[in-house]
Structure formats: C-alpha cells, structure tokens
Tab-separated table of C-alpha atoms in Angstrom:
chain	number	residue	atom	x	y	z
A	1	MET	CA	24.852	21.720	46.561
A	2	ARG	CA	23.401	24.538	48.624
A	3	GLY	CA	20.586	23.971	50.974
A	4	GLY	CA	19.729	20.454	49.544
A	5	VAL	CA	19.106	22.135	45.991
A	6	SER	CA	21.247	20.970	43.179
A	7	GLN	CA	22.742	23.627	41.116
A	8	PRO	CA	23.325	23.516	37.210
A	9	GLY	CA	27.224	23.244	37.811
A	10	ASP	CA	26.565	20.385	40.206
A	11	GLU	CA	25.432	17.833	37.469
A	12	PRO	CA	28.063	15.528	35.878
A	13	VAL	CA	28.637	16.368	32.396
A	14	ARG	CA	27.036	13.390	30.540
A	15	ARG	CA	28.965	11.904	27.342
A	16	PRO	CA	27.032	10.926	24.314
A	17	ALA	CA	26.927	7.310	23.992
A	18	PRO	CA	29.295	5.940	20.981
A	19	VAL	CA	27.450	5.557	17.778
A	20	ILE	CA	27.385	1.576	17.033
A	21	ILE	CA	28.128	1.338	13.411
A	22	PHE	CA	28.311	-2.649	13.561
A	23	ASP	CA	24.680	-2.869	14.709
A	24	VAL	CA	23.777	-6.015	12.586
A	25	CYS	CA	22.082	-8.202	15.142
A	26	ASN	CA	18.793	-7.475	13.329
A	27	VAL	CA	16.777	-9.640	10.999
A	28	GLY	CA	16.486	-6.849	8.637
A	29	VAL	CA	19.834	-6.068	8.239
A	30	VAL	CA	20.636	-9.672	7.669
A	31	LEU	CA	18.335	-10.488	5.166
A	32	ARG	CA	19.224	-6.927	3.357
A	33	ALA	CA	23.076	-8.126	3.696
A	34	VAL	CA	22.300	-11.495	2.236
A	35	LEU	CA	20.061	-10.399	-0.662
A	36	PHE	CA	22.848	-7.614	-1.589
A	37	SER	CA	25.666	-10.318	-1.796
A	38	GLU	CA	23.597	-12.933	-3.720
A	39	ALA	CA	22.503	-10.211	-6.098
A	40	VAL	CA	26.121	-9.210	-6.754
A	41	VAL	CA	27.072	-13.120	-7.141
A	42	GLY	CA	24.355	-13.387	-9.622
A	43	VAL	CA	25.262	-10.599	-11.767
A	44	GLY	CA	28.863	-11.596	-11.722
A	45	ALA	CA	27.941	-14.997	-12.888
A	46	MET	CA	26.322	-13.561	-15.668
A	47	PHE	CA	29.882	-12.609	-17.389
A	48	THR	CA	31.037	-15.965	-17.794
A	49	ALA	CA	27.623	-17.920	-18.377
A	50	THR	CA	27.012	-19.026	-21.812
A	51	GLY	CA	23.261	-19.555	-21.247
A	52	PHE	CA	20.806	-19.736	-18.299
A	53	VAL	CA	21.668	-23.390	-17.196
A	54	ASP	CA	25.126	-22.482	-17.059
A	55	TRP	CA	24.594	-19.135	-15.278
A	56	LEU	CA	22.443	-21.409	-12.559
A	57	LEU	CA	25.198	-23.806	-11.927
A	58	ARG	CA	27.854	-20.679	-11.864
A	59	PHE	CA	25.618	-19.084	-9.314
A	60	SER	CA	24.545	-22.177	-7.116
A	61	LEU	CA	28.565	-22.810	-7.005
A	62	LEU	CA	29.519	-19.105	-6.100
A	63	THR	CA	26.700	-19.255	-3.331
A	64	GLY	CA	28.090	-21.764	-1.778
A	65	GLY	CA	30.899	-19.949	-0.661
A	66	VAL	CA	29.776	-16.394	-0.377
A	67	LEU	CA	26.468	-17.202	1.745
A	68	PRO	CA	28.741	-18.692	4.528
A	69	ALA	CA	31.321	-16.099	4.023
A	70	THR	CA	28.423	-13.191	4.420
A	71	LEU	CA	26.925	-15.097	7.471
A	72	SER	CA	30.327	-15.277	9.029
A	73	TRP	CA	30.906	-11.480	8.516
A	74	LEU	CA	27.603	-10.783	10.051
A	75	ILE	CA	28.033	-13.075	13.059
A	76	ALA	CA	31.312	-11.843	13.810
A	77	THR	CA	30.340	-8.262	13.818
A	78	CYS	CA	27.086	-8.760	15.691
A	79	VAL	CA	29.706	-10.507	18.322
A	80	LEU	CA	32.089	-7.684	18.512
A	81	LYS	CA	30.091	-4.757	18.237
A	82	ARG	CA	30.674	-3.303	21.307
A	83	PRO	CA	34.492	-3.700	21.189
A	84	LEU	CA	34.478	-2.118	17.633
A	85	ALA	CA	32.216	0.803	18.884
A	86	ARG	CA	35.133	1.826	20.957
A	87	LEU	CA	37.560	2.367	18.212
A	88	ILE	CA	38.022	5.109	16.384
A	89	THR	CA	36.521	5.695	12.753
A	90	PRO	CA	39.414	4.756	10.558
A	91	ALA	CA	40.172	1.520	12.953
A	92	GLN	CA	36.542	0.757	12.483
A	93	TRP	CA	36.939	0.584	8.791
A	94	ALA	CA	40.154	-1.436	9.055
A	95	ALA	CA	38.972	-3.766	11.289
A	96	GLY	CA	35.466	-4.425	8.902
A	97	ILE	CA	37.283	-4.553	5.681
A	98	SER	CA	39.860	-7.126	7.147
A	99	MET	CA	37.217	-9.137	8.647
A	100	GLY	CA	35.539	-9.017	5.224
A	101	ALA	CA	38.865	-10.389	3.630
A	102	LEU	CA	39.003	-13.334	6.042
A	103	ALA	CA	35.398	-14.317	5.350
A	104	GLY	CA	36.207	-14.304	1.455
A	105	LEU	CA	39.340	-16.398	2.332
A	106	TYR	CA	36.889	-18.570	4.401
A	107	GLY	CA	34.432	-18.861	1.642
A	108	CYS	CA	37.119	-19.794	-0.921
A	109	GLY	CA	38.487	-22.185	1.399
A	110	LEU	CA	35.306	-24.216	1.578
A	111	LEU	CA	34.728	-24.375	-2.163
A	112	ALA	CA	38.671	-25.773	-2.323
A	113	VAL	CA	38.092	-28.207	0.223
A	114	MET	CA	35.234	-29.727	-1.553
A	115	GLY	CA	36.838	-29.732	-4.605
A	116	LEU	CA	34.561	-27.173	-6.292
A	117	LEU	CA	37.240	-24.272	-6.941
A	118	VAL	CA	40.588	-25.300	-8.563
A	119	PRO	CA	42.533	-23.688	-8.599
A	120	ALA	CA	41.534	-21.745	-5.699
A	121	PRO	CA	41.721	-17.897	-6.052
A	122	TRP	CA	42.386	-16.801	-2.678
A	123	VAL	CA	43.770	-13.254	-3.478
A	124	ALA	CA	40.826	-12.470	-5.626
A	125	SER	CA	38.340	-13.789	-2.998
A	126	ALA	CA	40.191	-11.828	-0.518
A	127	ALA	CA	39.870	-8.847	-2.389
A	128	ALA	CA	36.242	-9.420	-3.310
A	129	GLY	CA	35.349	-9.960	0.524
A	130	ALA	CA	37.141	-6.765	1.367
A	131	LEU	CA	34.942	-4.904	-1.391
A	132	LEU	CA	31.709	-6.361	-0.463
A	133	SER	CA	32.304	-5.896	3.518
A	134	SER	CA	33.287	-1.874	2.639
A	135	VAL	CA	30.042	-1.717	0.727
A	136	LEU	CA	28.377	-3.227	3.718
A	137	MET	CA	29.841	-0.947	6.023
A	138	ALA	CA	28.919	2.073	3.940
A	139	GLY	CA	25.043	1.040	4.282
A	140	LEU	CA	25.796	0.402	8.004
A	141	VAL	CA	27.594	3.778	8.675
A	142	TRP	CA	24.510	5.539	6.659
A	143	ARG	CA	21.949	3.773	8.544
A	144	ALA	CA	23.885	4.894	11.862
A	145	LYS	CA	23.737	8.512	10.652
A	146	ALA	CA	20.313	8.304	9.470
A	147	ARG	CA	19.289	7.476	13.093
A	148	THR	CA	20.415	10.694	14.571
A	149	PRO	CA	18.846	13.459	13.151
A	150	ALA	CA	15.417	11.185	13.073
A	151	ALA	CA	15.695	10.487	16.433
A	152	THR	CA	16.231	14.212	17.106
A	153	THR	CA	13.130	14.819	14.999
A	154	ALA	CA	10.933	12.517	16.715
A	155	ARG	CA	12.294	13.804	20.086
A	156	LEU	CA	11.113	17.171	19.639
A	157	ALA	CA	7.756	15.961	17.986
A	158	GLU	CA	7.062	13.528	21.053
A	159	LEU	CA	8.034	16.654	23.681
A	160	GLN	CA	5.660	18.927	21.624
A	161	SER	CA	2.956	16.274	21.878
A	162	ARG	CA	3.603	15.615	25.541
A	163	ILE	CA	3.925	19.045	26.996
A	164	ARG	CA	0.809	20.798	25.213
A	165	PRO	CA	0.112	23.740	26.824
A	166	HIS	CA	-3.457	23.212	27.403
A	167	PHE	CA	-2.525	20.005	29.239
A	168	LEU	CA	-0.456	21.465	31.515
A	169	PHE	CA	-2.901	24.270	32.407
A	170	ASN	CA	-5.812	22.208	32.759
A	171	THR	CA	-3.732	19.888	35.186
A	172	LEU	CA	-2.589	22.797	37.099
A	173	ASN	CA	-5.854	24.138	37.298
A	174	SER	CA	-7.186	20.860	38.579
A	175	ALA	CA	-4.616	20.970	41.301
A	176	ILE	CA	-5.612	24.251	42.096
A	177	ALA	CA	-9.238	23.341	42.692
A	178	LEU	CA	-8.486	20.470	45.250
A	179	VAL	CA	-5.810	22.170	47.075
A	180	ARG	CA	-8.466	23.039	49.987
A	181	ALA	CA	-11.213	20.298	49.466
A	182	GLU	CA	-8.563	17.235	48.802
A	183	PRO	CA	-5.136	17.964	49.498
A	184	ALA	CA	-3.872	14.707	49.412
A	185	LYS	CA	-5.094	14.194	45.604
A	186	ALA	CA	-3.924	17.546	44.644
A	187	GLU	CA	-0.585	16.568	45.690
A	188	ALA	CA	-0.790	13.212	44.061
A	189	VAL	CA	-1.921	14.981	40.707
A	190	LEU	CA	1.311	17.375	40.674
A	191	GLU	CA	3.940	14.491	41.811
A	192	ASP	CA	2.201	12.644	38.548
A	193	LEU	CA	2.758	15.829	36.531
A	194	SER	CA	6.119	16.246	37.920
A	195	GLU	CA	7.441	12.599	36.853
A	196	LEU	CA	5.749	13.442	33.508
A	197	PHE	CA	8.068	16.127	32.973
A	198	ARG	CA	10.870	14.338	34.591
A	199	HIS	CA	10.903	11.520	31.826
A	200	ALA	CA	9.910	14.098	28.876
A	201	LEU	CA	13.132	16.162	29.643
A	202	ALA	CA	15.646	13.448	30.666
A	203	ASP	CA	18.277	12.358	28.392
A	204	SER	CA	17.044	10.390	25.662
A	205	THR	CA	18.181	6.589	25.397
A	206	GLU	CA	18.027	4.161	22.559
A	207	SER	CA	15.258	2.186	24.350
A	208	VAL	CA	13.469	1.288	27.678
A	209	THR	CA	11.276	-1.485	28.863
A	210	LEU	CA	7.449	-1.696	28.162
A	211	GLY	CA	6.697	-1.871	31.662
A	212	HIS	CA	8.310	1.673	32.280
A	213	GLU	CA	6.257	2.769	29.567
A	214	ILE	CA	3.403	1.479	31.155
A	215	ALA	CA	3.933	3.455	34.553
A	216	LEU	CA	4.331	6.515	32.937
A	217	ALA	CA	0.731	5.982	30.770
A	218	GLN	CA	-0.847	5.387	34.033
A	219	ARG	CA	0.296	8.402	35.754
A	220	TYR	CA	-0.478	10.254	32.708
A	221	LEU	CA	-4.279	8.960	32.747
A	222	ALA	CA	-4.551	9.449	36.751
A	223	ILE	CA	-3.888	13.302	35.660
A	224	GLU	CA	-6.668	13.023	32.974
A	225	GLN	CA	-9.108	11.113	35.349
A	226	ILE	CA	-9.244	13.977	37.551
A	227	ARG	CA	-10.147	16.455	34.713
A	228	PHE	CA	-12.319	14.398	32.916
A	229	GLY	CA	-13.979	11.981	36.082
A	230	GLU	CA	-16.564	9.441	34.885
A	231	ARG	CA	-16.120	10.388	31.170
A	232	LEU	CA	-12.850	8.617	31.033
A	233	GLN	CA	-13.303	5.107	31.657
A	234	VAL	CA	-10.004	3.406	31.461
A	235	GLN	CA	-9.664	-0.676	31.202
A	236	TRP	CA	-6.285	-2.473	31.542
A	237	SER	CA	-5.510	-5.985	30.555
A	238	LEU	CA	-1.840	-6.324	31.280
A	239	ASP	CA	0.678	-9.792	30.966
A	240	PRO	CA	3.803	-9.364	33.383
A	241	GLU	CA	5.781	-11.496	30.969
A	242	ALA	CA	5.459	-8.632	28.419
A	243	ASN	CA	6.889	-5.904	30.757
A	244	ALA	CA	10.367	-6.640	29.422
A	245	ALA	CA	9.992	-5.747	25.695
A	246	LYS	CA	12.182	-3.030	24.459
A	247	LEU	CA	10.331	0.579	23.128
A	248	PRO	CA	11.794	3.685	22.081
A	249	PRO	CA	11.216	6.128	25.116
A	250	LEU	CA	7.866	8.041	25.438
A	251	LEU	CA	6.521	6.077	22.813
A	252	LEU	CA	3.239	4.539	24.453
A	253	GLN	CA	2.357	8.133	25.866
A	254	PRO	CA	1.614	9.558	22.236
A	255	LEU	CA	-0.994	6.583	21.645
A	256	VAL	CA	-2.851	7.158	25.210
A	257	GLU	CA	-2.825	10.858	24.764
A	258	ASN	CA	-4.303	10.440	21.465
A	259	ALA	CA	-7.223	8.274	22.598
A	260	VAL	CA	-7.934	10.677	25.082
A	261	ARG	CA	-7.865	13.346	22.691
A	262	HIS	CA	-9.711	12.411	19.921
A	263	GLY	CA	-11.969	10.076	22.454
A	264	VAL	CA	-12.794	11.577	25.236
A	265	GLU	CA	-12.371	15.536	24.648
A	266	PRO	CA	-14.860	15.640	21.802
A	267	SER	CA	-17.697	13.609	23.533
A	268	ALA	CA	-19.911	14.921	26.298
A	269	ALA	CA	-20.829	11.361	27.073
A	270	GLY	CA	-17.032	10.250	27.567
A	271	ALA	CA	-15.240	7.106	26.381
A	272	GLN	CA	-13.642	3.979	26.887
A	273	VAL	CA	-9.623	3.660	26.647
A	274	LYS	CA	-8.205	-0.041	26.721
A	275	ILE	CA	-4.878	-0.402	26.919
A	276	SER	CA	-3.658	-4.344	26.822
A	277	THR	CA	-0.354	-6.156	26.563
A	278	ALA	CA	0.013	-9.894	25.842
A	279	ARG	CA	3.452	-12.367	25.539
A	280	ARG	CA	2.670	-14.455	22.354
A	281	GLY	CA	5.896	-16.447	22.116
A	282	ASN	CA	9.041	-13.931	21.517
A	283	MET	CA	6.710	-11.583	20.528
A	284	VAL	CA	4.665	-8.906	22.575
A	285	VAL	CA	1.324	-7.465	21.414
A	286	LEU	CA	0.488	-3.889	22.611
A	287	LYS	CA	-2.899	-2.551	21.909
A	288	VAL	CA	-4.376	0.694	22.586
A	289	THR	CA	-8.116	1.252	22.016
A	290	ASN	CA	-10.544	3.953	22.250
A	291	SER	CA	-14.364	4.379	21.586
A	292	THR	CA	-14.821	7.694	19.183
A	293	PRO	CA	-18.077	9.704	19.251
A	294	ALA	CA	-19.752	9.466	15.996
A	295	GLY	CA	-19.803	12.459	13.950
A	296	VAL	CA	-18.040	14.575	16.778
A	297	GLY	CA	-14.605	16.222	16.489
A	298	GLU	CA	-12.187	16.851	13.857
A	299	ARG	CA	-10.030	14.302	12.375
A	300	GLY	CA	-6.181	14.267	13.387
A	301	HIS	CA	-3.388	14.597	11.251
A	302	GLY	CA	-1.878	11.425	12.270
A	303	LEU	CA	1.535	12.977	13.173
A	304	ALA	CA	1.811	11.502	16.435
A	305	LEU	CA	1.171	7.834	14.881
A	306	ALA	CA	3.624	8.552	12.029
A	307	ASN	CA	6.311	9.717	14.651
A	308	VAL	CA	5.740	6.355	16.600
A	309	ARG	CA	5.602	4.043	13.522
A	310	GLU	CA	9.147	5.578	12.351
A	311	ARG	CA	10.210	5.512	15.909
A	312	LEU	CA	9.570	1.667	16.292
A	313	ALA	CA	10.919	0.732	12.641
A	314	LEU	CA	14.313	2.736	13.974
A	315	LEU	CA	14.679	0.391	17.005
A	316	HIS	CA	13.191	-2.987	15.868
A	317	ASP	CA	13.349	-2.899	11.923
A	318	VAL	CA	11.289	-5.408	10.302
A	319	GLN	CA	11.113	-7.367	13.348
A	320	ALA	CA	8.145	-5.071	14.672
A	321	GLN	CA	4.709	-4.216	13.349
A	322	PHE	CA	2.510	-1.215	13.408
A	323	ASN	CA	-1.079	-1.086	12.477
A	324	THR	CA	-4.203	0.866	13.165
A	325	VAL	CA	-7.654	-0.187	12.571
A	326	PHE	CA	-11.094	1.627	12.938
A	327	ARG	CA	-14.298	-0.607	13.102
A	328	ASP	CA	-17.556	-0.241	14.843
A	329	GLY	CA	-16.920	3.350	16.331
A	330	MET	CA	-13.655	1.431	17.754
A	331	PHE	CA	-10.206	2.832	16.877
A	332	GLN	CA	-7.314	0.793	17.645
A	333	VAL	CA	-3.573	1.027	17.563
A	334	ARG	CA	-1.722	-2.345	17.554
A	335	LEU	CA	2.011	-2.905	17.848
A	336	GLU	CA	4.163	-5.945	17.726
A	337	ILE	CA	7.505	-5.920	19.327
A	338	PRO	CA	10.216	-8.410	19.835
A	339	LEU	CA	11.194	-9.862	23.202
C-alpha cells in the first residue's frame, strides 16, 4: 500500500474454488440417476425373462434392491460432497466406486432379508454397484467440466452486455452535464457506475442472492433514469421473503438492460419497466416486464435471454423455469427459482 492506494502486488492471490464433482443434491441429477439405474435393471431382466409377465416380475424384484441402493448412494454423496471435493481426483473416484459397492451390498441385503433372493449374490451385487456408480460418476465429472467453459463463455457475454461502450459514454456525459448544476447528483451517478463496474469485473462466484441482484439493478436504473428522465418509468414490487433465492451473478441486470434497450430507447414517449418478486411456497417468481413501442426499433437477437436461460439451468437444473411472453404490447420475462 502506498498513500492509501492498493498496488497490484498488494492483492492476495485467490485460489479457485475446488470443483465439486459429487454435486447430486439436485432434483434433476437424482431423477436422471434413478432413471438410468432402472433402465439398466430393465435391460438386464430381459436376458433371463421368458415373457412379458416374467420380465415384469424380475424387473420389480430387482427394483426392490436397486432403487434403495441408488438412493442411498445419492444421499451419501450429497451429504459428503464437500469433504469428497477436497480429495485428489483418484481418491474421489475410489471413494465413489467404493460407496457404490457398499450400496450394491445394501440392496442385495434388503432382498436377502425379505427372502426374495436366495442364494444372495453378494459379490455380483457389489460389482454391479461399483460399475453403476462409476458410470454415474463419469456423468457427474462430465457435468462438472461442462460447467466451466459454459460459465466462462457466459461471463464474457455478460461483461459485453453490461459494459457496452455507448452506455459508459452516455453515463459519463450525463455526469459531466451535472457537475456544475447538480454536483451531488453527478457524484451519485459516478458512484453507481463504479459499483456496477466493481461487480462486473469481480471474480465470479457460483451464486449470489436475489436481493444482491436487485440492488445492482436499482443502481443501473438510477443511472438510466438520469439519462432518460420521464421517458423511463420504473415500478418495483418486491417481496422481502424472496431475497434469499440464489441466482448466478449478474443475471438480473441483462434482463433489465434489455427492457431499457428495447422498450425505452426506441420510443420518443418512453416506456414502463416493472420488476416484481414474490415468494410462493419454496419457489420465488421474478418478473421483468416492459412496454414496447409499436413498429419501432429492431428485433433483438435474443443472445442475452439465451445467456440467462443457460446460466440459470446450470445452477438450478430442472428446478428453475425461464419463460418469455409478448402480449398486448408488453414483453415479460418470468423466472421461477427455488429457495
């Protein structure tokens, strides 16, 4: 530190967070794992079945052991995902496959106790559990690796969307125009711009709260309010109970920016922008709505919306919903996010 100004060398080195391979605490992952295991059981039962009824009986019998075994493996890996993430890669594979073998023995034991599997194939069950768990782990590894380039691409796209040159220039011009007449307002505009840049250029994290995203969107709209004046009509309807919902960082701002860009900019009369949040049980509904000028402006390419949809799916999988609708001159983006 020199004179209170931090130098590049003063910043601590930040180590990247470990990639969590065993991220199975997700409805979509559990559903796919169960369906895959059941598909294997169904195909395996075909080899010894003499007909459809016989196949159905064998399939039901095997499901009685395979389904509890699969769920026990998923629960164990979910509970232990963070300790397992600290292991080296070979140790993670060894742990996952070993737990799979134990899960196979557990499923075999259930059927043996009920007298449905005599004699009990302990070795074959352990081997089957190890094999199935290794396939599931391969899928989880592929999913974890797929998140990294997708997140990097999304990060570049969101930065390009956030720091558009004309937005920066317009903001600085607005601040310059206010310096002499309203210096306090000019200072507030520059503070909002600084905060937006700070978050846009900060190290990315997996998720932030909806409340945090709303605070950034409010700063962005405060800047645009100086530029557009009465042409920009903003309406907020916020539920405090929804603020804890998790979102990918910088997810709301591109939606709000799209509303301004395609609703307010091309219209001489301006447009309305409405942002609302509401908690409904264990879900949060987020809506961004803007009026559109009839026959004015060019249709967007949908890149920002596609970016938001992809990043939301990466974080919440099938638990999140993303929908858009255009009706009666109003365009709305509707997100459903789990709490």
